[in-house]
Amino acid sequence: MSRRVVFHEFGGVEKLGLEQAPELAAGPGQVLVRVVYAGLNPSDLRIVAGTFFIVPDLPSGCGNDFSGVVAGVGAGVEGLDLGDLVFGGRRLAAAADYLLASPRDLHVVPAGLGLDVAGGLQIAGTTAVAGVRAIDPSEDETVFVSGAAGGVGVLAAQLSRACGARVIGSASPANFDFLRALGVIPVDYDAGMWDRLRELAPAGISAAYSTRGLDEVNGLLNFGVSASRINAVAAGSTAGELGVHTDGSAAALPDDLDRLARALAVGDIMLPIDSVYSLDAAQAAYRRLAAGHLRGKILLSTADVRNAAGLM
């Protein structure tokens, strides 16, 4: 019997629990993955609350991002073998010891990329790449990225820098030195942020990657940023009606995640791990996520398989 994080009714993180799940086996066209890490995302909290556009049948599993080891290969699957290290996304199934996935949803972990980073990559990675492509930053432009130390923002900030842009990133003061080390100019996202932005960008902001809701989008529009140069990942459909890019990971291209993984593997960019919790501490992990002020990604870990597989 394996374990999985489950909720039986909608609500807060207190609804999450760890239960035993029936043994899984790979059927035709399926791959069985022994999960090593499962990455947390804000959308998980909304799914548990019943406020996301995905409303699952109950009881439901939890999580999307994962990394792990191929533990079974069904008939007709090609290109994957037992023991291969893989990562990807499997909605409502990732926070578990085992999951079943389609081969098209799996990516081979490139040499040099840690399973921990790979385990938190799918949603943040595709969202960051697609959003930066949408705003199309270029050399000599000034780009604003909010939540620039968080899982999506830290990738968006570095990808914008890689395009040659000057990047200003909002964060809490505890993350200022971290952002400076990445070549990002930090700004506190408290009530005085807009005044400080005017000081840091007297010629204006060319494009923006917003992670902090509709109020911030309206602030950027009032600041003079064109709606077509704003990508928003937490502002809802209203931002889209204003002409802001809101497609998120849905706009990602098929090879975006593999290219990002290779860039991470060789050190061109980095994705920090904020904290790692055991699978039976899912409530604590999601409380940490809800509290905010993160530096990178939060992960759940099945520590026994890391030790058994010699992957530490």
PDB file of C-alpha atoms in Angstrom:
ATOM      1  CA  MET A   1       0.000   0.000   0.000  1.00  0.00           C
ATOM      2  CA  SER A   2       1.220   3.500  -0.819  1.00  0.00           C
ATOM      3  CA  ARG A   3       0.299   6.847   0.698  1.00  0.00           C
ATOM      4  CA  ARG A   4      -1.320   9.927  -0.783  1.00  0.00           C
ATOM      5  CA  VAL A   5      -2.456  13.323   0.476  1.00  0.00           C
ATOM      6  CA  VAL A   6      -6.255  13.483   0.322  1.00  0.00           C
ATOM      7  CA  PHE A   7      -9.098  15.851   1.173  1.00  0.00           C
ATOM      8  CA  HIS A   8     -12.705  14.694   1.664  1.00  0.00           C
ATOM      9  CA  GLU A   9     -14.351  18.115   1.777  1.00  0.00           C
ATOM     10  CA  PHE A  10     -13.516  21.618   0.619  1.00  0.00           C
ATOM     11  CA  GLY A  11     -11.975  24.111   2.999  1.00  0.00           C
ATOM     12  CA  GLY A  12      -8.600  25.104   4.391  1.00  0.00           C
ATOM     13  CA  VAL A  13      -5.383  23.162   4.758  1.00  0.00           C
ATOM     14  CA  GLU A  14      -6.832  21.417   7.812  1.00  0.00           C
ATOM     15  CA  LYS A  15      -8.872  19.325   5.369  1.00  0.00           C
ATOM     16  CA  LEU A  16      -5.718  17.645   4.067  1.00  0.00           C
ATOM     17  CA  GLY A  17      -4.742  14.257   5.425  1.00  0.00           C
ATOM     18  CA  LEU A  18      -2.429  11.380   4.587  1.00  0.00           C
ATOM     19  CA  GLU A  19      -4.124   8.104   3.734  1.00  0.00           C
ATOM     20  CA  GLN A  20      -3.189   4.761   2.301  1.00  0.00           C
ATOM     21  CA  ALA A  21      -4.034   4.273  -1.356  1.00  0.00           C
ATOM     22  CA  PRO A  22      -4.529   1.100  -3.402  1.00  0.00           C
ATOM     23  CA  GLU A  23      -1.460  -0.287  -5.135  1.00  0.00           C
ATOM     24  CA  LEU A  24      -1.016   1.097  -8.650  1.00  0.00           C
ATOM     25  CA  ALA A  25       0.231  -0.740 -11.728  1.00  0.00           C
ATOM     26  CA  ALA A  26       1.065   0.623 -15.154  1.00  0.00           C
ATOM     27  CA  GLY A  27      -1.518  -0.356 -17.758  1.00  0.00           C
ATOM     28  CA  PRO A  28      -1.148  -0.016 -21.526  1.00  0.00           C
ATOM     29  CA  GLY A  29       0.253   3.389 -22.436  1.00  0.00           C
ATOM     30  CA  GLN A  30       0.939   4.295 -18.790  1.00  0.00           C
ATOM     31  CA  VAL A  31       4.030   4.859 -16.673  1.00  0.00           C
ATOM     32  CA  LEU A  32       4.192   4.202 -12.935  1.00  0.00           C
ATOM     33  CA  VAL A  33       6.334   6.784 -11.133  1.00  0.00           C
ATOM     34  CA  ARG A  34       7.712   6.436  -7.634  1.00  0.00           C
ATOM     35  CA  VAL A  35       7.451  10.044  -6.507  1.00  0.00           C
ATOM     36  CA  VAL A  36      10.495  11.560  -4.807  1.00  0.00           C
ATOM     37  CA  TYR A  37       9.391  15.198  -4.582  1.00  0.00           C
ATOM     38  CA  ALA A  38       6.050  16.953  -5.078  1.00  0.00           C
ATOM     39  CA  GLY A  39       6.062  20.719  -5.568  1.00  0.00           C
ATOM     40  CA  LEU A  40       3.407  22.973  -4.029  1.00  0.00           C
ATOM     41  CA  ASN A  41       1.572  25.679  -5.987  1.00  0.00           C
ATOM     42  CA  PRO A  42      -0.930  28.379  -4.939  1.00  0.00           C
ATOM     43  CA  SER A  43      -3.536  26.762  -7.195  1.00  0.00           C
ATOM     44  CA  ASP A  44      -3.455  23.726  -4.896  1.00  0.00           C
ATOM     45  CA  LEU A  45      -4.869  25.853  -2.070  1.00  0.00           C
ATOM     46  CA  ARG A  46      -7.681  27.107  -4.303  1.00  0.00           C
ATOM     47  CA  ILE A  47      -8.513  23.573  -5.399  1.00  0.00           C
ATOM     48  CA  VAL A  48      -8.760  22.422  -1.778  1.00  0.00           C
ATOM     49  CA  ALA A  49     -10.939  25.464  -1.044  1.00  0.00           C
ATOM     50  CA  GLY A  50     -13.205  24.657  -3.993  1.00  0.00           C
ATOM     51  CA  THR A  51     -12.604  28.071  -5.595  1.00  0.00           C
ATOM     52  CA  PHE A  52     -10.466  27.060  -8.579  1.00  0.00           C
ATOM     53  CA  PHE A  53     -11.801  26.440 -12.079  1.00  0.00           C
ATOM     54  CA  ILE A  54     -10.919  22.767 -11.511  1.00  0.00           C
ATOM     55  CA  VAL A  55     -13.440  21.376  -9.026  1.00  0.00           C
ATOM     56  CA  PRO A  56     -12.592  17.732  -8.318  1.00  0.00           C
ATOM     57  CA  ASP A  57     -14.847  14.934  -7.212  1.00  0.00           C
ATOM     58  CA  LEU A  58     -14.394  14.093  -3.546  1.00  0.00           C
ATOM     59  CA  PRO A  59     -12.417  12.543  -2.016  1.00  0.00           C
ATOM     60  CA  SER A  60      -9.564  13.930  -4.067  1.00  0.00           C
ATOM     61  CA  GLY A  61      -5.824  13.706  -4.206  1.00  0.00           C
ATOM     62  CA  CYS A  62      -3.659  16.817  -4.138  1.00  0.00           C
ATOM     63  CA  GLY A  63      -0.734  18.425  -5.940  1.00  0.00           C
ATOM     64  CA  ASN A  64       0.511  18.681  -9.506  1.00  0.00           C
ATOM     65  CA  ASP A  65       4.298  19.014  -9.835  1.00  0.00           C
ATOM     66  CA  PHE A  66       6.516  15.999  -9.165  1.00  0.00           C
ATOM     67  CA  SER A  67       9.814  14.287  -9.799  1.00  0.00           C
ATOM     68  CA  GLY A  68      10.648  10.652  -9.298  1.00  0.00           C
ATOM     69  CA  VAL A  69      11.800   7.315 -10.631  1.00  0.00           C
ATOM     70  CA  VAL A  70      10.114   5.182 -13.295  1.00  0.00           C
ATOM     71  CA  ALA A  71       8.857   2.130 -11.403  1.00  0.00           C
ATOM     72  CA  GLY A  72       6.727   0.499 -14.091  1.00  0.00           C
ATOM     73  CA  VAL A  73       6.204   0.771 -17.849  1.00  0.00           C
ATOM     74  CA  GLY A  74       2.995  -0.349 -19.537  1.00  0.00           C
ATOM     75  CA  ALA A  75       2.622  -1.972 -22.916  1.00  0.00           C
ATOM     76  CA  GLY A  76       3.211   0.339 -25.847  1.00  0.00           C
ATOM     77  CA  VAL A  77       5.349   2.856 -23.948  1.00  0.00           C
ATOM     78  CA  GLU A  78       8.617   3.666 -25.684  1.00  0.00           C
ATOM     79  CA  GLY A  79      11.591   5.786 -24.674  1.00  0.00           C
ATOM     80  CA  LEU A  80      11.292   5.251 -20.917  1.00  0.00           C
ATOM     81  CA  ASP A  81      12.823   2.460 -18.840  1.00  0.00           C
ATOM     82  CA  LEU A  82      12.724   1.320 -15.244  1.00  0.00           C
ATOM     83  CA  GLY A  83      14.938   3.537 -13.102  1.00  0.00           C
ATOM     84  CA  ASP A  84      14.786   6.601 -15.356  1.00  0.00           C
ATOM     85  CA  LEU A  85      14.565   9.893 -13.479  1.00  0.00           C
ATOM     86  CA  VAL A  86      11.564  11.905 -14.644  1.00  0.00           C
ATOM     87  CA  PHE A  87       9.558  14.992 -13.759  1.00  0.00           C
ATOM     88  CA  GLY A  88       6.317  16.587 -14.849  1.00  0.00           C
ATOM     89  CA  GLY A  89       2.804  17.417 -13.719  1.00  0.00           C
ATOM     90  CA  ARG A  90      -0.140  15.250 -12.741  1.00  0.00           C
ATOM     91  CA  ARG A  91      -3.048  17.271 -11.380  1.00  0.00           C
ATOM     92  CA  LEU A  92      -4.588  15.964  -8.119  1.00  0.00           C
ATOM     93  CA  ALA A  93      -2.084  13.112  -7.891  1.00  0.00           C
ATOM     94  CA  ALA A  94       1.450  14.374  -7.232  1.00  0.00           C
ATOM     95  CA  ALA A  95       1.429  14.404  -3.422  1.00  0.00           C
ATOM     96  CA  ALA A  96       1.756  10.650  -3.105  1.00  0.00           C
ATOM     97  CA  ASP A  97       4.256   7.817  -3.043  1.00  0.00           C
ATOM     98  CA  TYR A  98       3.200   6.624  -6.491  1.00  0.00           C
ATOM     99  CA  LEU A  99       1.311   8.022  -9.454  1.00  0.00           C
ATOM    100  CA  LEU A 100       0.360   6.937 -12.960  1.00  0.00           C
ATOM    101  CA  ALA A 101       1.171   9.237 -15.870  1.00  0.00           C
ATOM    102  CA  SER A 102       1.042   9.333 -19.619  1.00  0.00           C
ATOM    103  CA  PRO A 103       4.491   9.323 -21.259  1.00  0.00           C
ATOM    104  CA  ARG A 104       3.651  12.631 -22.947  1.00  0.00           C
ATOM    105  CA  ASP A 105       3.401  14.251 -19.496  1.00  0.00           C
ATOM    106  CA  LEU A 106       6.858  13.089 -18.421  1.00  0.00           C
ATOM    107  CA  HIS A 107      10.237  14.713 -19.010  1.00  0.00           C
ATOM    108  CA  VAL A 108      13.613  13.088 -18.449  1.00  0.00           C
ATOM    109  CA  VAL A 109      15.641  14.888 -15.782  1.00  0.00           C
ATOM    110  CA  PRO A 110      18.790  16.203 -17.509  1.00  0.00           C
ATOM    111  CA  ALA A 111      22.193  15.524 -15.991  1.00  0.00           C
ATOM    112  CA  GLY A 112      23.041  18.246 -13.516  1.00  0.00           C
ATOM    113  CA  LEU A 113      19.471  19.042 -12.484  1.00  0.00           C
ATOM    114  CA  GLY A 114      18.580  17.973  -8.965  1.00  0.00           C
ATOM    115  CA  LEU A 115      15.405  15.992  -8.414  1.00  0.00           C
ATOM    116  CA  ASP A 116      14.367  18.561  -5.839  1.00  0.00           C
ATOM    117  CA  VAL A 117      14.383  21.440  -8.338  1.00  0.00           C
ATOM    118  CA  ALA A 118      12.780  19.226 -10.998  1.00  0.00           C
ATOM    119  CA  GLY A 119      10.017  18.335  -8.558  1.00  0.00           C
ATOM    120  CA  GLY A 120       8.815  21.917  -8.314  1.00  0.00           C
ATOM    121  CA  LEU A 121       9.255  22.929 -11.918  1.00  0.00           C
ATOM    122  CA  GLN A 122       6.203  22.088 -14.031  1.00  0.00           C
ATOM    123  CA  ILE A 123       3.697  24.852 -13.257  1.00  0.00           C
ATOM    124  CA  ALA A 124       6.177  27.573 -12.231  1.00  0.00           C
ATOM    125  CA  GLY A 125       8.432  26.815 -15.189  1.00  0.00           C
ATOM    126  CA  THR A 126       5.833  26.806 -17.927  1.00  0.00           C
ATOM    127  CA  THR A 127       4.070  29.823 -16.435  1.00  0.00           C
ATOM    128  CA  ALA A 128       7.286  31.836 -16.250  1.00  0.00           C
ATOM    129  CA  VAL A 129       8.521  30.974 -19.734  1.00  0.00           C
ATOM    130  CA  ALA A 130       5.172  31.603 -21.433  1.00  0.00           C
ATOM    131  CA  GLY A 131       4.622  34.859 -19.563  1.00  0.00           C
ATOM    132  CA  VAL A 132       8.039  36.288 -20.357  1.00  0.00           C
ATOM    133  CA  ARG A 133       7.547  35.366 -24.000  1.00  0.00           C
ATOM    134  CA  ALA A 134       4.213  37.227 -23.937  1.00  0.00           C
ATOM    135  CA  ILE A 135       5.734  40.504 -22.706  1.00  0.00           C
ATOM    136  CA  ASP A 136       8.808  40.081 -24.936  1.00  0.00           C
ATOM    137  CA  PRO A 137      11.428  42.030 -22.944  1.00  0.00           C
ATOM    138  CA  SER A 138      14.434  43.302 -24.851  1.00  0.00           C
ATOM    139  CA  GLU A 139      17.787  44.918 -24.260  1.00  0.00           C
ATOM    140  CA  ASP A 140      17.740  48.362 -22.640  1.00  0.00           C
ATOM    141  CA  GLU A 141      14.117  47.968 -21.472  1.00  0.00           C
ATOM    142  CA  THR A 142      13.131  48.117 -17.801  1.00  0.00           C
ATOM    143  CA  VAL A 143      10.929  45.235 -16.672  1.00  0.00           C
ATOM    144  CA  PHE A 144       9.090  44.968 -13.365  1.00  0.00           C
ATOM    145  CA  VAL A 145       8.545  41.517 -11.824  1.00  0.00           C
ATOM    146  CA  SER A 146       6.460  41.215  -8.675  1.00  0.00           C
ATOM    147  CA  GLY A 147       7.071  38.487  -6.140  1.00  0.00           C
ATOM    148  CA  ALA A 148      10.517  38.183  -7.707  1.00  0.00           C
ATOM    149  CA  ALA A 149      11.844  35.783  -5.072  1.00  0.00           C
ATOM    150  CA  GLY A 150       8.892  33.393  -5.336  1.00  0.00           C
ATOM    151  CA  GLY A 151       8.684  30.244  -7.432  1.00  0.00           C
ATOM    152  CA  VAL A 152       7.315  31.862 -10.599  1.00  0.00           C
ATOM    153  CA  GLY A 153       8.733  35.351 -10.106  1.00  0.00           C
ATOM    154  CA  VAL A 154      12.329  34.261  -9.591  1.00  0.00           C
ATOM    155  CA  LEU A 155      12.268  32.427 -12.925  1.00  0.00           C
ATOM    156  CA  ALA A 156      10.497  35.285 -14.724  1.00  0.00           C
ATOM    157  CA  ALA A 157      13.031  37.780 -13.369  1.00  0.00           C
ATOM    158  CA  GLN A 158      16.019  35.729 -14.528  1.00  0.00           C
ATOM    159  CA  LEU A 159      14.501  34.987 -17.928  1.00  0.00           C
ATOM    160  CA  SER A 160      13.864  38.709 -18.416  1.00  0.00           C
ATOM    161  CA  ARG A 161      17.451  39.433 -17.430  1.00  0.00           C
ATOM    162  CA  ALA A 162      18.617  36.850 -19.958  1.00  0.00           C
ATOM    163  CA  CYS A 163      16.821  38.888 -22.644  1.00  0.00           C
ATOM    164  CA  GLY A 164      19.030  41.850 -21.735  1.00  0.00           C
ATOM    165  CA  ALA A 165      16.434  43.793 -19.770  1.00  0.00           C
ATOM    166  CA  ARG A 166      17.020  45.781 -16.614  1.00  0.00           C
ATOM    167  CA  VAL A 167      14.796  44.083 -14.020  1.00  0.00           C
ATOM    168  CA  ILE A 168      13.226  45.561 -10.903  1.00  0.00           C
ATOM    169  CA  GLY A 169      11.708  42.947  -8.638  1.00  0.00           C
ATOM    170  CA  SER A 170       9.396  43.384  -5.672  1.00  0.00           C
ATOM    171  CA  ALA A 171      10.057  41.300  -2.580  1.00  0.00           C
ATOM    172  CA  SER A 172      10.304  41.515   1.173  1.00  0.00           C
ATOM    173  CA  PRO A 173      13.537  43.083   2.485  1.00  0.00           C
ATOM    174  CA  ALA A 174      14.754  39.654   3.659  1.00  0.00           C
ATOM    175  CA  ASN A 175      15.149  38.706  -0.015  1.00  0.00           C
ATOM    176  CA  PHE A 176      16.853  41.881  -1.237  1.00  0.00           C
ATOM    177  CA  ASP A 177      20.420  40.527  -1.130  1.00  0.00           C
ATOM    178  CA  PHE A 178      19.289  37.352  -2.847  1.00  0.00           C
ATOM    179  CA  LEU A 179      17.762  39.345  -5.713  1.00  0.00           C
ATOM    180  CA  ARG A 180      20.797  41.600  -6.024  1.00  0.00           C
ATOM    181  CA  ALA A 181      22.953  38.476  -6.443  1.00  0.00           C
ATOM    182  CA  LEU A 182      20.775  37.567  -9.434  1.00  0.00           C
ATOM    183  CA  GLY A 183      21.232  41.012 -10.972  1.00  0.00           C
ATOM    184  CA  VAL A 184      17.714  42.119 -10.023  1.00  0.00           C
ATOM    185  CA  ILE A 185      17.073  45.531  -8.444  1.00  0.00           C
ATOM    186  CA  PRO A 186      14.880  44.938  -5.363  1.00  0.00           C
ATOM    187  CA  VAL A 187      11.963  47.061  -4.240  1.00  0.00           C
ATOM    188  CA  ASP A 188       9.760  46.506  -1.197  1.00  0.00           C
ATOM    189  CA  TYR A 189       6.167  45.685  -2.160  1.00  0.00           C
ATOM    190  CA  ASP A 190       4.668  47.625   0.739  1.00  0.00           C
ATOM    191  CA  ALA A 191       2.423  50.690   0.400  1.00  0.00           C
ATOM    192  CA  GLY A 192       5.255  52.916  -0.829  1.00  0.00           C
ATOM    193  CA  MET A 193       6.265  50.712  -3.741  1.00  0.00           C
ATOM    194  CA  TRP A 194       4.928  52.922  -6.523  1.00  0.00           C
ATOM    195  CA  ASP A 195       6.857  55.973  -5.295  1.00  0.00           C
ATOM    196  CA  ARG A 196      10.067  53.925  -5.117  1.00  0.00           C
ATOM    197  CA  LEU A 197       9.419  52.556  -8.608  1.00  0.00           C
ATOM    198  CA  ARG A 198       9.266  56.103  -9.937  1.00  0.00           C
ATOM    199  CA  GLU A 199      12.671  56.734  -8.378  1.00  0.00           C
ATOM    200  CA  LEU A 200      14.143  53.497  -9.744  1.00  0.00           C
ATOM    201  CA  ALA A 201      12.575  53.874 -13.196  1.00  0.00           C
ATOM    202  CA  PRO A 202      12.247  57.607 -13.935  1.00  0.00           C
ATOM    203  CA  ALA A 203      11.895  56.875 -17.661  1.00  0.00           C
ATOM    204  CA  GLY A 204       9.083  54.410 -16.992  1.00  0.00           C
ATOM    205  CA  ILE A 205       8.577  50.651 -17.052  1.00  0.00           C
ATOM    206  CA  SER A 206       8.490  48.956 -20.444  1.00  0.00           C
ATOM    207  CA  ALA A 207       6.899  45.652 -19.421  1.00  0.00           C
ATOM    208  CA  ALA A 208       5.776  43.839 -16.304  1.00  0.00           C
ATOM    209  CA  TYR A 209       5.254  40.338 -14.981  1.00  0.00           C
ATOM    210  CA  SER A 210       2.629  40.578 -12.240  1.00  0.00           C
ATOM    211  CA  THR A 211       2.020  37.885  -9.637  1.00  0.00           C
ATOM    212  CA  ARG A 212       0.019  39.825  -7.070  1.00  0.00           C
ATOM    213  CA  GLY A 213      -3.517  40.334  -8.303  1.00  0.00           C
ATOM    214  CA  LEU A 214      -5.777  42.847 -10.047  1.00  0.00           C
ATOM    215  CA  ASP A 215      -4.893  45.818  -7.844  1.00  0.00           C
ATOM    216  CA  GLU A 216      -1.284  45.520  -8.934  1.00  0.00           C
ATOM    217  CA  VAL A 217      -2.319  45.247 -12.593  1.00  0.00           C
ATOM    218  CA  ASN A 218      -4.339  48.457 -12.259  1.00  0.00           C
ATOM    219  CA  GLY A 219      -1.357  50.094 -10.587  1.00  0.00           C
ATOM    220  CA  LEU A 220       0.867  49.124 -13.498  1.00  0.00           C
ATOM    221  CA  LEU A 221      -1.636  50.511 -15.995  1.00  0.00           C
ATOM    222  CA  ASN A 222      -1.787  53.769 -14.027  1.00  0.00           C
ATOM    223  CA  PHE A 223       2.013  53.772 -14.012  1.00  0.00           C
ATOM    224  CA  GLY A 224       1.884  53.879 -17.803  1.00  0.00           C
ATOM    225  CA  VAL A 225       2.677  50.278 -18.705  1.00  0.00           C
ATOM    226  CA  SER A 226       0.777  49.159 -21.818  1.00  0.00           C
ATOM    227  CA  ALA A 227      -1.713  46.360 -21.167  1.00  0.00           C
ATOM    228  CA  SER A 228      -0.163  44.370 -24.024  1.00  0.00           C
ATOM    229  CA  ARG A 229       3.179  44.375 -22.153  1.00  0.00           C
ATOM    230  CA  ILE A 230       1.758  43.085 -18.862  1.00  0.00           C
ATOM    231  CA  ASN A 231       1.527  39.400 -17.995  1.00  0.00           C
ATOM    232  CA  ALA A 232      -0.597  38.619 -14.933  1.00  0.00           C
ATOM    233  CA  VAL A 233      -0.828  35.207 -13.272  1.00  0.00           C
ATOM    234  CA  ALA A 234      -3.088  35.990 -10.316  1.00  0.00           C
ATOM    235  CA  ALA A 235      -5.489  38.686 -11.520  1.00  0.00           C
ATOM    236  CA  GLY A 236      -8.333  36.616 -12.970  1.00  0.00           C
ATOM    237  CA  SER A 237     -10.397  37.129 -16.104  1.00  0.00           C
ATOM    238  CA  THR A 238     -10.940  40.848 -15.455  1.00  0.00           C
ATOM    239  CA  ALA A 239      -7.287  41.508 -16.257  1.00  0.00           C
ATOM    240  CA  GLY A 240      -7.751  39.689 -19.557  1.00  0.00           C
ATOM    241  CA  GLU A 241     -10.646  41.971 -20.414  1.00  0.00           C
ATOM    242  CA  LEU A 242      -8.230  44.889 -19.966  1.00  0.00           C
ATOM    243  CA  GLY A 243      -5.933  43.432 -22.623  1.00  0.00           C
ATOM    244  CA  VAL A 244      -3.427  41.962 -20.196  1.00  0.00           C
ATOM    245  CA  HIS A 245      -1.891  38.535 -20.913  1.00  0.00           C
ATOM    246  CA  THR A 246      -3.449  35.998 -18.538  1.00  0.00           C
ATOM    247  CA  ASP A 247      -2.998  32.643 -20.290  1.00  0.00           C
ATOM    248  CA  GLY A 248      -0.322  31.439 -17.863  1.00  0.00           C
ATOM    249  CA  SER A 249       1.037  27.937 -18.450  1.00  0.00           C
ATOM    250  CA  ALA A 250      -1.668  27.292 -21.064  1.00  0.00           C
ATOM    251  CA  ALA A 251       0.405  29.394 -23.475  1.00  0.00           C
ATOM    252  CA  ALA A 252       3.533  27.277 -23.006  1.00  0.00           C
ATOM    253  CA  LEU A 253       5.069  25.511 -25.997  1.00  0.00           C
ATOM    254  CA  PRO A 254       5.763  21.753 -25.995  1.00  0.00           C
ATOM    255  CA  ASP A 255       9.527  22.110 -25.518  1.00  0.00           C
ATOM    256  CA  ASP A 256       9.507  24.998 -23.018  1.00  0.00           C
ATOM    257  CA  LEU A 257       9.918  22.807 -19.949  1.00  0.00           C
ATOM    258  CA  ASP A 258      12.767  20.749 -21.395  1.00  0.00           C
ATOM    259  CA  ARG A 259      14.658  23.878 -22.477  1.00  0.00           C
ATOM    260  CA  LEU A 260      14.171  25.428 -19.049  1.00  0.00           C
ATOM    261  CA  ALA A 261      15.334  22.230 -17.330  1.00  0.00           C
ATOM    262  CA  ARG A 262      18.526  22.239 -19.408  1.00  0.00           C
ATOM    263  CA  ALA A 263      19.172  25.884 -18.531  1.00  0.00           C
ATOM    264  CA  LEU A 264      18.773  25.057 -14.845  1.00  0.00           C
ATOM    265  CA  ALA A 265      20.998  21.997 -15.190  1.00  0.00           C
ATOM    266  CA  VAL A 266      23.939  24.012 -16.566  1.00  0.00           C
ATOM    267  CA  GLY A 267      23.437  26.878 -14.123  1.00  0.00           C
ATOM    268  CA  ASP A 268      22.304  29.566 -16.529  1.00  0.00           C
ATOM    269  CA  ILE A 269      19.405  30.241 -14.156  1.00  0.00           C
ATOM    270  CA  MET A 270      18.471  28.881 -10.751  1.00  0.00           C
ATOM    271  CA  LEU A 271      15.349  27.936  -8.803  1.00  0.00           C
ATOM    272  CA  PRO A 272      15.850  27.992  -5.027  1.00  0.00           C
ATOM    273  CA  ILE A 273      14.120  25.561  -2.707  1.00  0.00           C
ATOM    274  CA  ASP A 274      12.419  27.433   0.117  1.00  0.00           C
ATOM    275  CA  SER A 275      11.736  24.387   2.287  1.00  0.00           C
ATOM    276  CA  VAL A 276      11.095  20.647   2.197  1.00  0.00           C
ATOM    277  CA  TYR A 277       8.454  18.833   4.256  1.00  0.00           C
ATOM    278  CA  SER A 278       7.737  15.145   4.661  1.00  0.00           C
ATOM    279  CA  LEU A 279       4.618  13.786   3.008  1.00  0.00           C
ATOM    280  CA  ASP A 280       2.877  13.440   6.367  1.00  0.00           C
ATOM    281  CA  ALA A 281       3.477  17.150   7.063  1.00  0.00           C
ATOM    282  CA  ALA A 282       1.405  18.370   4.102  1.00  0.00           C
ATOM    283  CA  GLN A 283      -0.723  20.660   6.281  1.00  0.00           C
ATOM    284  CA  ALA A 284       2.369  22.436   7.606  1.00  0.00           C
ATOM    285  CA  ALA A 285       3.796  22.747   4.104  1.00  0.00           C
ATOM    286  CA  TYR A 286       0.648  24.351   2.744  1.00  0.00           C
ATOM    287  CA  ARG A 287       0.443  26.702   5.722  1.00  0.00           C
ATOM    288  CA  ARG A 288       3.959  27.819   4.843  1.00  0.00           C
ATOM    289  CA  LEU A 289       2.824  28.379   1.240  1.00  0.00           C
ATOM    290  CA  ALA A 290      -0.211  30.381   2.341  1.00  0.00           C
ATOM    291  CA  ALA A 291       1.933  32.585   4.608  1.00  0.00           C
ATOM    292  CA  GLY A 292       3.908  33.874   1.609  1.00  0.00           C
ATOM    293  CA  HIS A 293       7.310  35.643   1.563  1.00  0.00           C
ATOM    294  CA  LEU A 294       8.849  32.570  -0.036  1.00  0.00           C
ATOM    295  CA  ARG A 295      12.218  32.158  -1.693  1.00  0.00           C
ATOM    296  CA  GLY A 296      11.557  29.682  -4.483  1.00  0.00           C
ATOM    297  CA  LYS A 297       9.569  26.479  -4.146  1.00  0.00           C
ATOM    298  CA  ILE A 298       8.164  24.410  -1.279  1.00  0.00           C
ATOM    299  CA  LEU A 299       8.370  20.643  -1.683  1.00  0.00           C
ATOM    300  CA  LEU A 300       6.923  17.533  -0.142  1.00  0.00           C
ATOM    301  CA  SER A 301       9.367  14.642   0.043  1.00  0.00           C
ATOM    302  CA  THR A 302       8.992  10.878   0.344  1.00  0.00           C
ATOM    303  CA  ALA A 303      12.243  10.573   2.276  1.00  0.00           C
ATOM    304  CA  ASP A 304      12.290   6.786   2.315  1.00  0.00           C
ATOM    305  CA  VAL A 305      12.581   6.486  -1.462  1.00  0.00           C
ATOM    306  CA  ARG A 306      15.330   9.124  -1.610  1.00  0.00           C
ATOM    307  CA  ASN A 307      17.430   7.042   0.756  1.00  0.00           C
ATOM    308  CA  ALA A 308      16.538   3.687  -0.783  1.00  0.00           C
ATOM    309  CA  ALA A 309      17.295   4.837  -4.321  1.00  0.00           C
ATOM    310  CA  GLY A 310      20.590   6.459  -3.317  1.00  0.00           C
ATOM    311  CA  LEU A 311      19.449   9.799  -4.676  1.00  0.00           C
ATOM    312  CA  MET A 312      20.457  12.037  -1.799  1.00  0.00           C
TER     313      MET A 312
END
